[in-house]
mmCIF file of C-alpha atoms and ligand atoms in Angstrom:
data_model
loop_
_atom_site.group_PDB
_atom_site.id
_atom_site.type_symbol
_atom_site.label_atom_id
_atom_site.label_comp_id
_atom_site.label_asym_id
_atom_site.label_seq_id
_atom_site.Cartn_x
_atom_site.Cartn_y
_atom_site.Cartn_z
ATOM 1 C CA UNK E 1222 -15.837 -7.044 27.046
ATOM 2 C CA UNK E 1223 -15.880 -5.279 23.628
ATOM 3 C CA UNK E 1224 -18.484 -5.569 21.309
ATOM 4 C CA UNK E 1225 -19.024 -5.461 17.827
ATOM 5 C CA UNK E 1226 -22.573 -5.846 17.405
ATOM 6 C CA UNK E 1227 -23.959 -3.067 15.768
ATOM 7 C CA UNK E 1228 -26.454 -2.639 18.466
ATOM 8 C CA UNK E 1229 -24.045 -1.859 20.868
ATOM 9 C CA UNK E 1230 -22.776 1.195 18.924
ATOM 10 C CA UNK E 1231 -23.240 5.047 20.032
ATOM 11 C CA UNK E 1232 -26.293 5.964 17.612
ATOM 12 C CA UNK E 1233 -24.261 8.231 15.497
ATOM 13 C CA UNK E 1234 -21.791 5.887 14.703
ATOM 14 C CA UNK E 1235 -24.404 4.046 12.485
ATOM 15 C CA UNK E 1236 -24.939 7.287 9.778
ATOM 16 C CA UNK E 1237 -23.495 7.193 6.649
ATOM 17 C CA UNK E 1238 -19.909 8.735 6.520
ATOM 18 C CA UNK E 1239 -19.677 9.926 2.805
ATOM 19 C CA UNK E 1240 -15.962 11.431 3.950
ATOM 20 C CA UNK E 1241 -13.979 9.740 0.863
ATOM 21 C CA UNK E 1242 -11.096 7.145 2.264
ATOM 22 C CA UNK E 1243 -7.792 8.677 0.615
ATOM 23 C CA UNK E 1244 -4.763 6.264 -0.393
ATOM 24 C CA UNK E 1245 -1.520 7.615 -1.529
ATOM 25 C CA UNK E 1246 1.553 5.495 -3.317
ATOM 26 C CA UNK E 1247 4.868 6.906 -4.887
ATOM 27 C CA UNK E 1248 3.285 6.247 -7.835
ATOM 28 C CA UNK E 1249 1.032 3.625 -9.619
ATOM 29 C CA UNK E 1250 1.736 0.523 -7.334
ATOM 30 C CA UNK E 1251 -0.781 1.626 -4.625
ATOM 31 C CA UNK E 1252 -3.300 1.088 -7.297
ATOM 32 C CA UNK E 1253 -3.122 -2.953 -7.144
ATOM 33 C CA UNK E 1254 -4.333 -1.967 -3.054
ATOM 34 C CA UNK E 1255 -7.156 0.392 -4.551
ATOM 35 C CA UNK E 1256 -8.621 -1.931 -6.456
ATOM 36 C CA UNK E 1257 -8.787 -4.578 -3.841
ATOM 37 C CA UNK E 1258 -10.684 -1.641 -1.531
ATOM 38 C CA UNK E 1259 -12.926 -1.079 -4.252
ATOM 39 C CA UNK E 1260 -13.653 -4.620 -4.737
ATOM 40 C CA UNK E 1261 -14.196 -4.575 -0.947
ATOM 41 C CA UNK E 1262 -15.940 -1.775 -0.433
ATOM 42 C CA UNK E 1263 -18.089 -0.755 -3.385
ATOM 43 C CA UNK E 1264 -19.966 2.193 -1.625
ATOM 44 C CA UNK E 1265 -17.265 4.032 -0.325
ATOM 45 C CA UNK E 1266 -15.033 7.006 -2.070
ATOM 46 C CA UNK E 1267 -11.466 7.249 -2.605
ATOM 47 C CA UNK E 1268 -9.026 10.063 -3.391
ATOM 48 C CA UNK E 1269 -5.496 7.814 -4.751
ATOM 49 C CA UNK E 1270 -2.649 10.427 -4.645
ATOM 50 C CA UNK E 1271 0.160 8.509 -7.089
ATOM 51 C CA UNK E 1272 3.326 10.473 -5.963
ATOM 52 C CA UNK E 1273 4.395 10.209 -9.915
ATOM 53 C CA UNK E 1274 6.958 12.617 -10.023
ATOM 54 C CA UNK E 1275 9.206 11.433 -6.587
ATOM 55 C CA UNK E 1276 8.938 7.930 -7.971
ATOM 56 C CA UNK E 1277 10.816 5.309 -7.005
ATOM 57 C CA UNK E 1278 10.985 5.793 -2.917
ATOM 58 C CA UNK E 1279 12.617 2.808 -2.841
ATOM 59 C CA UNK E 1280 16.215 4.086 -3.164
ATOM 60 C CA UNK E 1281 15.470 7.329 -1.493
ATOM 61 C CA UNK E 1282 17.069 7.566 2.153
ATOM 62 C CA UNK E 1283 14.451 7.438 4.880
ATOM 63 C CA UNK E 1284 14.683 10.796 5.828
ATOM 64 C CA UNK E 1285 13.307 11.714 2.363
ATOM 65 C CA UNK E 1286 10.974 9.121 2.401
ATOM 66 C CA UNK E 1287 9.610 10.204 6.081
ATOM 67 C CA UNK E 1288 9.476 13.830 4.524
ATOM 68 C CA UNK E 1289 7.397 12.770 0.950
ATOM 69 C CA UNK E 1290 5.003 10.389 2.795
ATOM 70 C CA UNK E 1291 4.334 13.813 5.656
ATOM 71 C CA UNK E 1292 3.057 16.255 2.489
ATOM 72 C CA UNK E 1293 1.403 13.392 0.805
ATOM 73 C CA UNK E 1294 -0.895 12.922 4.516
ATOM 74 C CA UNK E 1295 -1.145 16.776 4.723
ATOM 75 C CA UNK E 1296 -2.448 16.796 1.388
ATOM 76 C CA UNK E 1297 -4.946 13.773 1.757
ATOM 77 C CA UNK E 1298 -5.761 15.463 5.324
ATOM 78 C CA UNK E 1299 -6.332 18.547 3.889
ATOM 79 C CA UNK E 1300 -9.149 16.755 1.237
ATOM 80 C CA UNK E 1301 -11.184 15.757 4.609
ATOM 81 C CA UNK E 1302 -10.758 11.997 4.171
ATOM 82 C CA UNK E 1303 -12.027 10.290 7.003
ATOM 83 C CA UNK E 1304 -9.035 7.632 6.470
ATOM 84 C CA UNK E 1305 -5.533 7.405 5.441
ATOM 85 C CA UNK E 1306 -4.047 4.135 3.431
ATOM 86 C CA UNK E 1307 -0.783 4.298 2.797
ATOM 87 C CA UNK E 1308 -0.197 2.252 -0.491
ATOM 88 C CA UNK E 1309 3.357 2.215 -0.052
ATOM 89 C CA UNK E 1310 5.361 -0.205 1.526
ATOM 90 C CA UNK E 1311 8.500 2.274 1.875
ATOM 91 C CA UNK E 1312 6.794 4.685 2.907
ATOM 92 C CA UNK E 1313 5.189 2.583 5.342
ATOM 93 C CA UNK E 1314 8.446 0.867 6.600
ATOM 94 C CA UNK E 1315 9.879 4.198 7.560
ATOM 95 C CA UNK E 1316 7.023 6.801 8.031
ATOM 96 C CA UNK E 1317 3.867 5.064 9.444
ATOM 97 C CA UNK E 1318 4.494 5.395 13.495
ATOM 98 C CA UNK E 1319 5.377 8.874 12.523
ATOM 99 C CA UNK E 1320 2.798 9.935 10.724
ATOM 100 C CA UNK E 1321 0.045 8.001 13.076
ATOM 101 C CA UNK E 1322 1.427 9.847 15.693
ATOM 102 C CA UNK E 1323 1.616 13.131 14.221
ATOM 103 C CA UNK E 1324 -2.288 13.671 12.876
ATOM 104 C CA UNK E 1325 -5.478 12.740 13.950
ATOM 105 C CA UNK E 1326 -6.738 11.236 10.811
ATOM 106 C CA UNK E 1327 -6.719 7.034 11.258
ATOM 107 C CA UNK E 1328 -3.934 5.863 9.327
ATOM 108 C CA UNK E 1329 -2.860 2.204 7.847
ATOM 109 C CA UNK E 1330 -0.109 1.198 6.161
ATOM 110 C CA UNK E 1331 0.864 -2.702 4.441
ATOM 111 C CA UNK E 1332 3.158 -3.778 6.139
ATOM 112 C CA UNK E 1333 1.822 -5.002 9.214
ATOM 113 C CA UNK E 1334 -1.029 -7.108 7.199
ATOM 114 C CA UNK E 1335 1.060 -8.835 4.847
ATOM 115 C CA UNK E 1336 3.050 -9.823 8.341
ATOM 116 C CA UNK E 1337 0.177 -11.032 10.094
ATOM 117 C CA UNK E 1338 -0.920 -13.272 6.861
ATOM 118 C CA UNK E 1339 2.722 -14.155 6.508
ATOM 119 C CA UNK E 1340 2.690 -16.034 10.018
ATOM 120 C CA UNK E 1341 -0.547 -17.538 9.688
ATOM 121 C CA UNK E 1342 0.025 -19.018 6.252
ATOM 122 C CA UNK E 1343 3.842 -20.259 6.408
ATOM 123 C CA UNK E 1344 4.089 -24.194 7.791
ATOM 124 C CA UNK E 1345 7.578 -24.143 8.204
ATOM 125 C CA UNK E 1346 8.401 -20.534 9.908
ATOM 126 C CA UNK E 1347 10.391 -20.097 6.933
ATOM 127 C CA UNK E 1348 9.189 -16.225 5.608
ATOM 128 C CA UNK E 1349 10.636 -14.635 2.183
ATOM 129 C CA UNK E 1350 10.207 -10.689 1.495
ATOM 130 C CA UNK E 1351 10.994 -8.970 -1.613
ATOM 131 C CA UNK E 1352 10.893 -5.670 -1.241
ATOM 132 C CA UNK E 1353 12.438 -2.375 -2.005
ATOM 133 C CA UNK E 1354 15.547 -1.200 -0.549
ATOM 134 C CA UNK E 1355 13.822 1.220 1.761
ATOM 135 C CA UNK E 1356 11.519 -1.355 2.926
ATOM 136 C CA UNK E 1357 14.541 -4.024 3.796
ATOM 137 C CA UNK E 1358 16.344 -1.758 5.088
ATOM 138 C CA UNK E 1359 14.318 -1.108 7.557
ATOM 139 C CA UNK E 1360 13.857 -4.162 8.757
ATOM 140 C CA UNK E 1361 10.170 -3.531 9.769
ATOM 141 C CA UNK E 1362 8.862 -6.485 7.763
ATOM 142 C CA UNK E 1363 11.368 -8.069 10.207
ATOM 143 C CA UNK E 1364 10.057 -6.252 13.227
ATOM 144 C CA UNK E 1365 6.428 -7.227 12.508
ATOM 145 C CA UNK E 1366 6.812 -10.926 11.699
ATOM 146 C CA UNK E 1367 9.076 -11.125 14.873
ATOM 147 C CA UNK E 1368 6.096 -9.212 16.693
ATOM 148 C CA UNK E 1369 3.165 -12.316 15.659
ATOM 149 C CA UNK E 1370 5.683 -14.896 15.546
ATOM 150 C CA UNK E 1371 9.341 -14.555 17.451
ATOM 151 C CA UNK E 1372 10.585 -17.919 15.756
ATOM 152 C CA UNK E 1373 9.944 -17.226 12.458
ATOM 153 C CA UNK E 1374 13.450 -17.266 9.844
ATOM 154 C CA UNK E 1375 12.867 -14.079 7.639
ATOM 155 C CA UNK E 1376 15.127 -14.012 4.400
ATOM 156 C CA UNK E 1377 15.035 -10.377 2.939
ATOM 157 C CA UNK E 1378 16.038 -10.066 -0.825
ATOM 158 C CA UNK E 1379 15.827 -5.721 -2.138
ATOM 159 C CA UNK E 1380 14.823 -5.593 -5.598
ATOM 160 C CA UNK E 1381 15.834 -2.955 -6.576
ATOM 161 C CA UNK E 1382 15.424 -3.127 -10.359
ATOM 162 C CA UNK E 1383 11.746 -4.556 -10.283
ATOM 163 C CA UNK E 1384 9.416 -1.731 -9.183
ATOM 164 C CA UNK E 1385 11.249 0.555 -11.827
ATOM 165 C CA UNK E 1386 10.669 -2.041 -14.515
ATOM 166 C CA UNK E 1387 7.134 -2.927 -13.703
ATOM 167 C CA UNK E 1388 6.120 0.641 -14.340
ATOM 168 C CA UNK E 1389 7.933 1.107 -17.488
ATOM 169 C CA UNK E 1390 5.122 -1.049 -18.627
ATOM 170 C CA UNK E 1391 6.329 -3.912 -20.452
ATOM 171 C CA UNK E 1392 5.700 -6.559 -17.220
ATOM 172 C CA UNK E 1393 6.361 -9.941 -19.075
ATOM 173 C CA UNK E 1394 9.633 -9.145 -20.973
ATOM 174 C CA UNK E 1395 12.635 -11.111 -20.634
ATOM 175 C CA UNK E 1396 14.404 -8.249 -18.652
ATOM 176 C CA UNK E 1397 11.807 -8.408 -16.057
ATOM 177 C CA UNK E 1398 12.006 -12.279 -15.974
ATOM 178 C CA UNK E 1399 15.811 -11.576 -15.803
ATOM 179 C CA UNK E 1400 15.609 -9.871 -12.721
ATOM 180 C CA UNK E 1401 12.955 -11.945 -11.634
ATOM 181 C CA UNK E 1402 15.204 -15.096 -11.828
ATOM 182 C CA UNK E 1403 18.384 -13.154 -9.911
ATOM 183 C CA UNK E 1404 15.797 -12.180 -6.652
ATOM 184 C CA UNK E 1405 14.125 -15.214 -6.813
ATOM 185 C CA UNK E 1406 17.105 -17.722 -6.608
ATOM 186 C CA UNK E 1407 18.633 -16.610 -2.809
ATOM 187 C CA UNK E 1408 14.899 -17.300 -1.428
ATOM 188 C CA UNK E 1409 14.518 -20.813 -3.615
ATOM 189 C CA UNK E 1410 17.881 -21.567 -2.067
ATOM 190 C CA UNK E 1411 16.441 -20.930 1.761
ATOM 191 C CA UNK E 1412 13.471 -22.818 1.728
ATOM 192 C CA UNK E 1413 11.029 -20.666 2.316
ATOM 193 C CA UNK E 1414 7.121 -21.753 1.746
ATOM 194 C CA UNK E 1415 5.871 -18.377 2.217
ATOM 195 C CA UNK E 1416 7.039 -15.145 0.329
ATOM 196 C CA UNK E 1417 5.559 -11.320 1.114
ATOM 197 C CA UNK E 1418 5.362 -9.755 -2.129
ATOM 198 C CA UNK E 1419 6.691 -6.516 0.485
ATOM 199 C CA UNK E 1420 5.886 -3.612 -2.924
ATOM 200 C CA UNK E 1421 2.724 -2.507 -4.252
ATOM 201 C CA UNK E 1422 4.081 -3.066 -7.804
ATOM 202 C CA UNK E 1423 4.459 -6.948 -7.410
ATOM 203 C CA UNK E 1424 1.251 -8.512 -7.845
ATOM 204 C CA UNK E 1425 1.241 -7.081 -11.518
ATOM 205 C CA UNK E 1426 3.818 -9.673 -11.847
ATOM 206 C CA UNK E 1427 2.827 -12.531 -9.589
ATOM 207 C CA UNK E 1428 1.990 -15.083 -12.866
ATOM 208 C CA UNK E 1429 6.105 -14.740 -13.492
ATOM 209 C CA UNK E 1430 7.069 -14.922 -9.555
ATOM 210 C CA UNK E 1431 4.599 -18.297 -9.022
ATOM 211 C CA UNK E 1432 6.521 -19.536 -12.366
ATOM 212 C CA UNK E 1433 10.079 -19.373 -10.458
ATOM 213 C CA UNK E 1434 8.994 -20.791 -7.308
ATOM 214 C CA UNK E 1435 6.512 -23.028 -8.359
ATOM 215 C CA UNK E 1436 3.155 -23.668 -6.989
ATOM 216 C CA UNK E 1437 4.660 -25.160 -2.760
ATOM 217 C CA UNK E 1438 5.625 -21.831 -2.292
ATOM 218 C CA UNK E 1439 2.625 -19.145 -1.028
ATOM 219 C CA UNK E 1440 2.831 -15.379 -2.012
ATOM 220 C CA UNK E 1441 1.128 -12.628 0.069
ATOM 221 C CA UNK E 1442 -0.347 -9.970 -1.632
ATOM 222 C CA UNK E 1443 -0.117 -6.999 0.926
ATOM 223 C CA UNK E 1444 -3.170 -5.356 -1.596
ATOM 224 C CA UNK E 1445 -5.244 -8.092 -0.493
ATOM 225 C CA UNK E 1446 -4.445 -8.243 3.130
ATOM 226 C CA UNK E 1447 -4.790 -4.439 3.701
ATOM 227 C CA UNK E 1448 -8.175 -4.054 1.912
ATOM 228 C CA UNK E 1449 -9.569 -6.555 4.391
ATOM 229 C CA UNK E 1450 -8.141 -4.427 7.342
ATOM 230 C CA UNK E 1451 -9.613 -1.107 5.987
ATOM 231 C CA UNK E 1452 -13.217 -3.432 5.828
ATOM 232 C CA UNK E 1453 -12.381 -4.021 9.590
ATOM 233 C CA UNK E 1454 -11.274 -0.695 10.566
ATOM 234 C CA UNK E 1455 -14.897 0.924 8.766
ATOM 235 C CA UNK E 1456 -16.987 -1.337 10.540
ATOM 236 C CA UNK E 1457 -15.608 -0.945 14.217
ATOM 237 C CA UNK E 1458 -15.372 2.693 14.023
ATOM 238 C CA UNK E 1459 -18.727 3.055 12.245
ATOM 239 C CA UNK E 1460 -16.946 4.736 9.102
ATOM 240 C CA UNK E 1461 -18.758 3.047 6.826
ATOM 241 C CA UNK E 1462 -20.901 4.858 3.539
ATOM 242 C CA UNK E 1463 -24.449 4.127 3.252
ATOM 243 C CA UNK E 1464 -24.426 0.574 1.462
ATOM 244 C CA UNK E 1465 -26.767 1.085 -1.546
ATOM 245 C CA UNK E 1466 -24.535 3.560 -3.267
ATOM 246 C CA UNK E 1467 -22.143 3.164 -5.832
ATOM 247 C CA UNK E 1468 -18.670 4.745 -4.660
ATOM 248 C CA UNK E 1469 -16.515 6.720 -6.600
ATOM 249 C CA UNK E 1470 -13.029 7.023 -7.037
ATOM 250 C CA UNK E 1471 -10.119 9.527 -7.951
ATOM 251 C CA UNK E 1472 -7.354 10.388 -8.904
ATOM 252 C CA UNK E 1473 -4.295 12.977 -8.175
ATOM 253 C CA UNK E 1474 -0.356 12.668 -9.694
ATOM 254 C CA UNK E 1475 2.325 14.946 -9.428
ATOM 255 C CA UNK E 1476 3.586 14.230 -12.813
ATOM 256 C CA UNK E 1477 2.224 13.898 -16.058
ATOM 257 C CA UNK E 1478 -1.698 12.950 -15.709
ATOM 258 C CA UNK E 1479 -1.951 11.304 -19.046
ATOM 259 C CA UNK E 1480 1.056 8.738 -18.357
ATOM 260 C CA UNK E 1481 -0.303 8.487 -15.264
ATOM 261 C CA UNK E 1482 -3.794 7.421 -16.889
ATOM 262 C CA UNK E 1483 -2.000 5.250 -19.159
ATOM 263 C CA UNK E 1484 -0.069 3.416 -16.907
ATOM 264 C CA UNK E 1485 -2.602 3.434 -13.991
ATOM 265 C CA UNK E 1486 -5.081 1.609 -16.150
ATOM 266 C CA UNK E 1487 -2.940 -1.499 -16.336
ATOM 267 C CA UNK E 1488 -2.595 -1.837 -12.583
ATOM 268 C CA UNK E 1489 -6.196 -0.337 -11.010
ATOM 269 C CA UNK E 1490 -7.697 -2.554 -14.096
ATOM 270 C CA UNK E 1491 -10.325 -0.402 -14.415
ATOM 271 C CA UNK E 1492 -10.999 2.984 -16.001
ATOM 272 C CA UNK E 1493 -9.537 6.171 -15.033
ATOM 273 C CA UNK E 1494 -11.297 9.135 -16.190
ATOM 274 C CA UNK E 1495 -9.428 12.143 -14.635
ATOM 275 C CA UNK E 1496 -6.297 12.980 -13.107
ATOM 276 C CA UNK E 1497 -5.743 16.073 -11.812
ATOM 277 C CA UNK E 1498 -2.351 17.244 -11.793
ATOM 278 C CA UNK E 1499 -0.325 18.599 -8.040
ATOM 279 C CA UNK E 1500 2.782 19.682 -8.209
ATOM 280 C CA UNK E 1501 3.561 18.737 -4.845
ATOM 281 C CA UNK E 1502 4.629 22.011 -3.802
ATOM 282 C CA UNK E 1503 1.757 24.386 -4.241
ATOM 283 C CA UNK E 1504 -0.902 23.292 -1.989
ATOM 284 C CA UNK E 1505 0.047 24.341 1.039
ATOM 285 C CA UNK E 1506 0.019 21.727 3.354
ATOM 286 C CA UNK E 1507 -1.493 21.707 6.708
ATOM 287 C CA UNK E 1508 0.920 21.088 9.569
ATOM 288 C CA UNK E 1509 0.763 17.757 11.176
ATOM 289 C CA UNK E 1510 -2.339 17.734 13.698
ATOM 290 C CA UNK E 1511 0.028 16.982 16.768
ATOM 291 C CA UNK E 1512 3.548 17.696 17.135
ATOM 292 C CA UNK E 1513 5.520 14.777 16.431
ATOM 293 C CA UNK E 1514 7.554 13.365 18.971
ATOM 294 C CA UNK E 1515 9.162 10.465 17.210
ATOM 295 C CA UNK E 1516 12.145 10.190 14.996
HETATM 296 N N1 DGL D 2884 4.954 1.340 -4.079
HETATM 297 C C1 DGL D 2884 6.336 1.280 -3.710
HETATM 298 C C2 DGL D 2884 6.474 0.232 -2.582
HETATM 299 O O1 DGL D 2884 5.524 -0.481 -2.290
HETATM 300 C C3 DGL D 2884 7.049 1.030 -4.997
HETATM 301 C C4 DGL D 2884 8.484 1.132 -5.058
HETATM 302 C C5 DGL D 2884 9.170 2.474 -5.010
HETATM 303 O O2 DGL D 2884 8.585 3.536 -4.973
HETATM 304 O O3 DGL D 2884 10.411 2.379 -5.015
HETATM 305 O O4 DGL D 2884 7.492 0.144 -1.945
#
């Protein structure tokens, strides 16, 4: 039987890994995940690569999205992070049993942990996403509820308008609650009780969403559910950083580092110092550690 207790561990599985844990987005989104890992995991170091100047991946076809989310891995990989959180729910719909199988570094994405809390939350088996069209197009969200739970009903709604909006900044206006009020109606009209906020940029408006479908219906926050799987995933591989440091974080766009500043500040809700600018092209990235055999 497996264990967990620490004192069951190989002895060198105990040090301190000071190896920063990197987490890459197509742009600011992934930053509502970051801050739940830093709340989570104060003594550890990240590296956030905000894909800035690709954004949105969420009308992008999947080939392009498979292709954006390999360089942003090679890059990470090439940084030595001991772990790879993909902050991206496109991205993760089409590119994370590609990439996991392609390099060596551990790799998560949110999908699967906004399933899992999905099924455990929703009484009636009734399961809203909204989502990008990437992400609902691939039906993974589908896929992975179907995988916990073969009887739940999903209802998919792509929102394609929202992530785009979000980042322009102005997250209460009336053309956000516009938009808000279109995507939100089909789901009202199904019943569900449980909705997967399926995009990284949808928490920074969950005070409008719990508005339109009122306080019966739960919303799963994909940041929140991942950050407790990247707590899991330290602990049983004995990643963890020694626990009486302070962690540090950073930051890398491949567009303009001052918007990215700007707009970054609103959604990590916390300060960010520097942002060093990649153009996404230079650093030459590592191949993939395997040969990928998939897709
Ligand atoms: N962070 C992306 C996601 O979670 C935002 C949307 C996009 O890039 O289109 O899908």
């Amino acid at each position: 039987m497996l264990s967990h207790d620490p004192a069951n561990q190989p002895e060198e599985s105990l040090l301190p890994d000071p190896r920063p844990i990197g987490v890459f987005d197509s742009g600011v989104g992934g930053l509502t995940v970051l801050h739940e890992c830093l709340v989570n995991l104060p003594a550890e170091d990240f590296v956030y690569l905000g894909d800035t100047g690709w954004f949105p991946y969420g009308g992008r076809t999947h080939q392009e999205v498979r292709r954006l989310a390999f360089r942003n891995t090679s890059f990470l990989v090439r940084l030595g992070v001991k772990l790879i959180v993909v902050a991206c729910n496109s991205a993760t719909a089409v590119a994370l049993p590609e990439l996991q199988a392609a390099f060596d570094t551990p790799i998560v994405g949110v999908v699967m942990p906004g399933a899992r809390a999905a099924v455990q939350a929703t009484r009636n088996r009734r399961v809203g996403l909204m989502a990008t069209e990437a992400t609902v197009g691939s039906a993974s969200y589908q896929r992975a509820l179907h995988a916990l739970d073969a009887g739940i009903e999903v209802f998919s709604v792509a929102c394609p308008r929202l992530a785009p909006l979000i980042q322009e900044g102005d997250v209460f206006s009336e053309v956000v609650e516009g938009a808000v009020r279109e995507y939100v109606a089909p789901l009202r009209q199904s019943g569900v009780d449980t909705v997967i906020l399926g995009c990284t940029h949808y928490p920074l408006i969950s005070p409008m969403l719990r508005r339109f479908f009122g306080a019966s219906v739960l919303l799963v926050n994909s940041a929140e559910e991942i950050a407790r799987e990247v707590v899991e995933i330290l602990d049983r591989k004995g990643f963890r950083n020694a626990a009486e440091r302070e962690g540090d974080y950073r930051f890398y766009a491949t567009d303009n580092p001052d918007v990215f500043r700007e707009v970054g500040t609103r959604f990590l809700q916390l300060p960010i110092r520097q942002v060093e600018l990649w153009d996404g092209h230079a650093v030459p990235v590592r191949p993939p550690e395997r040969e990928c055999t998939c897709g």
